[in-house]
């Protein structure tokens, strides 16, 4: 398991000038590739598919087909390393850019005029292979995705394939791409995955905590002014019986007052890895003057963004299984295939939710409005809160309008979590920066359900019920299906 997961891939490109000057819109001829799996014991696993430096970047002459009639907005504020760079677009490294949130964000930022590089180990695709899972939507390889984006828009996205836990690889990507901002999505993000067995729990915390530590060290060493935009989670706070603030709470205790990090009560080894990340980031902001924004994101739903919907090779992944699928996305697929909606326990579990179109908007807002050096900002990134029962009711009503017969069942809760609780989380900071939320209206639910119906033949109904138990996690490696 560990061996498989720490494997990196090297995508080597021909360095010949002849290859460099070929057009990228004929990608099969633009460069020769060899794809060599390397183990983590081997030296540098770098990988590069990129753009404009001599011998390292392609000079691209592809014709530009505008994505839309709209002129892409330019970034509104830059944090450049040198003032003489002020006219250049900001360079944003998207770690985890082949994943659900990362792919949509990379395209959005590219469309907005940022220079984008994706860094990804592709480990998420490996999890699918290992667990026998698949996205509802067919997803193209990252190479084909990027080539398609280039051919449709004329915009290049650089690609570095490797594991950010490998510091040598990460260092090379930093030295090569020189990011002004790093958006870090590159973690194992499923709570059930982290609760399958000991090895997945350990992998989740190693991958997430060490990966983030390496990013912090890389910023300190190679790009100290770079802004880290890190994806955290609302689940770090748990479900306290008081209002949840954005990152910090002012407390008066025994007559003295201080503003302190909001208490964290995470409820899976995954969610705990995010707490550990936040502590490490906060410390390095203080100790080294790192500039960071922790986006405590709620549960994301939806598939389409302006960019991913323009071509099927740009489609995003959409998980509906019991390990990686999240509540609302799962309910839409369940309704589409006539599976009862799987409400865990009493269904009073309340969380913050947001449309994936708002994820990409929030990340752009965070990048465009960086904090100061040494500042650790925390934004709660969601737009509405719902209980699981409320979501089930909304999907049932929307399904009935489309002629679907939707039922719900109460599944014994595989998790250890409060099923009836107070929940009131603040989320004003991104709105103050200009977020215009896409709320979960009837029309959006209709389109989500229609979309699920469109792909329903790809659904493997055996993957729907949960099979990972928080209480039964053991030390033996578990061969699971969802
Ligand atoms: P995802 O699994 O679809 O994408 C994560 C990507 O990171 C994958 O492509 C994976 O291959 C890559 N990755 C993982 N470890 C890596 C490593 N060590 N080196 C390089 N690449 C690595 O997840 P997602 O749903 O897009 O979530 C992205 C981030 O947003 C995660 O940090 C997650 O915790 C956070 N988040 C997601 C949601 C949600 O509902 N999806 C909600 C809140 C927060
Ligand atoms: N739930 C059900 N039925 C289902 C699926 C989930 O009742 O079929 C319940 C869960 O028990 C939980 C709630 O819905 O109470 C949310 O579960 P989820 O699977 O939708 O989301 P979660 O495990 O919390 O994780 C997801 C992402 C994670 C992110 C987190 C944001 O996978 O990366 O960090 O959402 S938050 O929930 O705010 O922590």
Coordinates of C-alpha atoms in Angstrom, one line a residue, residues 97-358:
X97 CA -5.0 20.2 -9.9
X98 CA -6.2 16.9 -11.4
X99 CA -8.8 16.5 -8.6
X100 CA -12.4 17.6 -8.3
X101 CA -11.9 21.1 -6.9
X102 CA -8.4 21.5 -8.3
X103 CA -9.2 20.9 -12.0
X104 CA -12.1 23.3 -12.0
X105 CA -10.0 25.9 -10.2
X106 CA -7.0 25.5 -12.5
X107 CA -9.2 26.1 -15.6
X108 CA -11.0 29.0 -13.9
X109 CA -7.7 30.7 -13.1
X110 CA -6.3 30.0 -16.5
X111 CA -9.4 31.5 -18.1
X112 CA -9.0 34.6 -15.9
X113 CA -5.5 35.2 -17.2
X114 CA -3.3 33.7 -14.5
X115 CA -0.3 31.6 -15.5
X116 CA -1.2 28.2 -14.1
X117 CA 0.8 25.1 -13.3
X118 CA -0.8 21.9 -12.1
X119 CA 1.2 19.7 -9.6
X120 CA -0.4 16.3 -9.0
X121 CA 0.8 12.8 -8.1
X122 CA -2.4 11.3 -9.7
X123 CA -2.8 9.3 -6.5
X124 CA -6.5 10.0 -6.5
X125 CA -6.9 8.0 -9.8
X126 CA -4.9 5.2 -8.1
X127 CA -7.3 5.1 -5.2
X128 CA -10.1 4.5 -7.7
X129 CA -8.2 1.6 -9.2
X130 CA -7.4 0.1 -5.8
X131 CA -10.9 0.3 -4.5
X132 CA -12.7 -0.5 -7.8
X133 CA -14.4 2.9 -8.0
X134 CA -15.1 5.2 -10.8
X135 CA -16.3 8.7 -11.4
X136 CA -19.9 9.1 -12.6
X137 CA -18.5 11.2 -15.4
X138 CA -15.9 9.8 -17.7
X139 CA -12.7 11.8 -17.1
X140 CA -9.9 12.3 -19.6
X141 CA -6.3 11.8 -18.6
X142 CA -4.7 15.0 -17.2
X143 CA -2.5 15.2 -20.3
X144 CA -5.5 15.1 -22.6
X145 CA -7.4 17.6 -20.4
X146 CA -4.6 20.1 -20.7
X147 CA -4.1 19.6 -24.4
X148 CA -7.8 20.0 -25.0
X149 CA -7.9 23.2 -22.9
X150 CA -5.0 24.6 -25.0
X151 CA -6.6 23.7 -28.3
X152 CA -9.9 25.3 -27.3
X153 CA -8.6 28.5 -25.6
X154 CA -5.0 28.9 -26.7
X155 CA -4.1 28.9 -23.0
X156 CA -1.2 26.7 -21.7
X157 CA -1.3 25.0 -18.3
X158 CA 2.1 23.6 -17.1
X159 CA 2.1 20.2 -15.6
X160 CA 4.3 18.7 -13.0
X161 CA 3.6 15.1 -12.1
X162 CA 4.9 14.0 -8.7
X163 CA 4.4 13.7 -5.0
X164 CA 4.7 16.8 -2.9
X165 CA 5.9 14.6 0.0
X166 CA 9.0 14.2 -2.1
X167 CA 10.8 17.5 -1.2
X168 CA 13.3 17.2 -4.1
X169 CA 10.5 17.0 -6.6
X170 CA 8.6 19.9 -5.0
X171 CA 11.8 22.0 -4.8
X172 CA 12.3 21.6 -8.6
X173 CA 8.8 22.6 -9.3
X174 CA 9.2 25.7 -7.2
X175 CA 12.5 26.6 -8.8
X176 CA 11.2 25.9 -12.3
X177 CA 7.7 27.6 -12.1
X178 CA 8.4 30.4 -9.5
X179 CA 4.9 30.7 -8.2
X180 CA 3.4 34.0 -6.8
X181 CA 0.6 31.9 -5.2
X182 CA 0.2 28.3 -4.4
X183 CA -3.3 26.8 -4.1
X184 CA -2.9 23.6 -2.1
X185 CA -5.7 21.1 -2.8
X186 CA -3.3 18.1 -2.9
X187 CA -4.4 15.9 -0.1
X188 CA -6.2 12.7 0.6
X189 CA -9.6 14.2 1.2
X190 CA -12.0 11.4 2.1
X191 CA -13.0 10.9 5.8
X192 CA -14.2 7.3 5.1
X193 CA -10.9 6.5 3.2
X194 CA -8.9 7.6 6.3
X195 CA -11.0 5.3 8.4
X196 CA -10.7 2.1 6.3
X197 CA -7.7 0.6 8.2
X198 CA -4.5 1.6 9.9
X199 CA -2.5 1.9 6.7
X200 CA -5.0 4.3 5.2
X201 CA -5.2 6.4 8.4
X202 CA -1.4 6.6 8.5
X203 CA -1.2 7.3 4.8
X204 CA -3.7 10.1 5.1
X205 CA -1.9 11.9 7.9
X206 CA 1.6 11.4 6.4
X207 CA 0.5 12.5 2.9
X208 CA -1.4 15.5 4.1
X209 CA 0.7 16.7 7.0
X210 CA 4.1 16.1 5.3
X211 CA 3.0 17.4 2.0
X212 CA 1.8 20.7 3.6
X213 CA 5.0 20.9 5.6
X214 CA 7.1 20.5 2.4
X215 CA 5.1 23.3 0.8
X216 CA 5.8 25.6 3.7
X217 CA 9.5 24.7 3.6
X218 CA 9.6 25.3 -0.2
X219 CA 8.0 28.7 0.2
X220 CA 10.5 29.6 2.9
X221 CA 13.4 28.4 0.9
X222 CA 12.6 29.4 -2.7
X223 CA 9.7 31.9 -2.8
X224 CA 9.3 33.6 0.5
X225 CA 6.8 36.2 -0.7
X226 CA 4.5 33.6 -2.2
X227 CA 0.9 33.4 -0.9
X228 CA -0.2 30.0 0.3
X229 CA -3.9 29.4 -0.2
X230 CA -4.6 26.2 1.6
X231 CA -7.8 24.1 1.5
X232 CA -8.8 23.4 5.0
X233 CA -12.3 22.1 6.0
X234 CA -15.2 23.2 8.1
X235 CA -15.0 19.8 9.8
X236 CA -11.9 21.0 11.7
X237 CA -14.3 22.9 14.1
X238 CA -16.6 19.9 14.7
X239 CA -20.1 20.7 15.9
X240 CA -19.7 22.8 19.1
X241 CA -22.8 24.1 21.0
X242 CA -21.8 27.7 20.3
X243 CA -21.5 29.8 17.1
X244 CA -18.5 28.9 14.9
X245 CA -16.3 31.9 14.1
X246 CA -14.0 32.3 11.2
X247 CA -10.7 30.9 12.6
X248 CA -10.4 32.9 15.8
X249 CA -12.5 33.5 18.9
X250 CA -12.1 36.2 21.5
X251 CA -12.4 34.7 25.0
X252 CA -12.4 36.4 28.4
X253 CA -11.2 34.0 31.1
X254 CA -10.6 34.9 34.7
X255 CA -10.8 38.6 33.9
X256 CA -8.3 38.5 31.0
X257 CA -9.2 38.6 27.3
X258 CA -7.4 37.2 24.3
X259 CA -8.2 36.3 20.6
X260 CA -7.2 32.6 20.1
X261 CA -7.5 30.0 17.4
X262 CA -11.1 28.6 17.4
X263 CA -11.1 25.2 19.2
X264 CA -10.9 22.2 16.9
X265 CA -12.8 19.0 17.3
X266 CA -12.3 17.0 14.2
X267 CA -14.1 13.6 13.8
X268 CA -12.0 11.5 11.4
X269 CA -8.3 10.9 10.8
X270 CA -8.7 12.9 7.6
X271 CA -10.3 15.9 9.3
X272 CA -7.7 15.7 12.0
X273 CA -4.9 15.9 9.3
X274 CA -6.4 19.3 8.4
X275 CA -6.2 20.5 12.0
X276 CA -2.5 19.5 12.1
X277 CA -2.0 21.4 8.8
X278 CA -3.6 24.5 10.2
X279 CA -1.4 24.4 13.3
X280 CA 1.7 24.0 11.2
X281 CA 0.7 26.8 8.9
X282 CA -0.1 29.2 11.7
X283 CA 3.2 28.5 13.4
X284 CA 5.2 29.2 10.2
X285 CA 3.4 32.4 9.6
X286 CA 4.5 33.5 13.0
X287 CA 8.0 32.1 12.9
X288 CA 9.0 32.7 9.2
X289 CA 6.6 35.4 8.1
X290 CA 4.7 33.1 5.7
X291 CA 1.7 34.7 4.1
X292 CA -1.2 32.2 4.2
X293 CA -5.0 31.8 3.8
X294 CA -6.7 28.8 5.2
X295 CA -10.0 28.2 3.4
X296 CA -12.1 26.1 5.7
X297 CA -14.4 24.7 3.0
X298 CA -17.7 23.1 3.5
X299 CA -19.0 20.1 1.5
X300 CA -18.8 20.9 -2.3
X301 CA -21.6 19.9 -4.7
X302 CA -22.1 20.2 -8.5
X303 CA -20.0 19.3 -11.5
X304 CA -20.2 22.1 -14.1
X305 CA -18.3 25.3 -14.1
X306 CA -18.1 27.7 -17.0
X307 CA -14.9 26.1 -18.1
X308 CA -15.4 22.4 -17.5
X309 CA -18.7 22.3 -19.4
X310 CA -17.3 23.5 -22.7
X311 CA -16.0 20.1 -23.8
X312 CA -16.4 16.5 -22.7
X313 CA -12.6 16.1 -22.3
X314 CA -12.7 18.9 -19.7
X315 CA -15.5 17.3 -17.6
X316 CA -14.8 17.1 -14.0
X317 CA -14.9 14.0 -11.8
X318 CA -18.1 13.3 -9.9
X319 CA -17.9 10.8 -7.0
X320 CA -21.0 9.1 -5.8
X321 CA -19.6 6.0 -4.0
X322 CA -19.6 5.4 -0.2
X323 CA -15.9 6.4 0.2
X324 CA -15.4 9.5 -1.9
X325 CA -18.9 10.6 -2.7
X326 CA -20.2 13.5 -0.6
X327 CA -23.8 13.9 0.6
X328 CA -25.6 16.0 -1.9
X329 CA -23.8 14.7 -5.0
X330 CA -24.6 11.1 -3.7
X331 CA -28.2 11.9 -3.1
X332 CA -28.6 13.2 -6.7
X333 CA -27.1 10.0 -8.2
X334 CA -29.2 7.8 -5.8
X335 CA -32.4 9.6 -6.9
X336 CA -31.4 9.2 -10.6
X337 CA -31.0 5.4 -10.3
X338 CA -33.9 4.8 -7.9
X339 CA -31.8 4.0 -4.9
X340 CA -33.2 5.2 -1.6
X341 CA -31.4 8.3 -0.2
X342 CA -28.9 7.1 2.4
X343 CA -29.4 9.3 5.4
X344 CA -27.0 8.2 8.1
X345 CA -28.5 7.9 11.6
X346 CA -31.0 10.6 12.6
X347 CA -30.0 12.9 9.7
X348 CA -29.7 16.0 11.8
X349 CA -26.0 16.3 10.9
X350 CA -25.7 19.9 9.7
X351 CA -22.8 21.2 7.6
X352 CA -21.9 24.1 5.4
X353 CA -22.3 23.5 1.6
X354 CA -21.3 25.3 -1.5
X355 CA -21.5 25.0 -5.3
X356 CA -18.2 24.1 -7.1
X357 CA -18.7 27.3 -9.0
X358 CA -18.2 29.1 -5.7

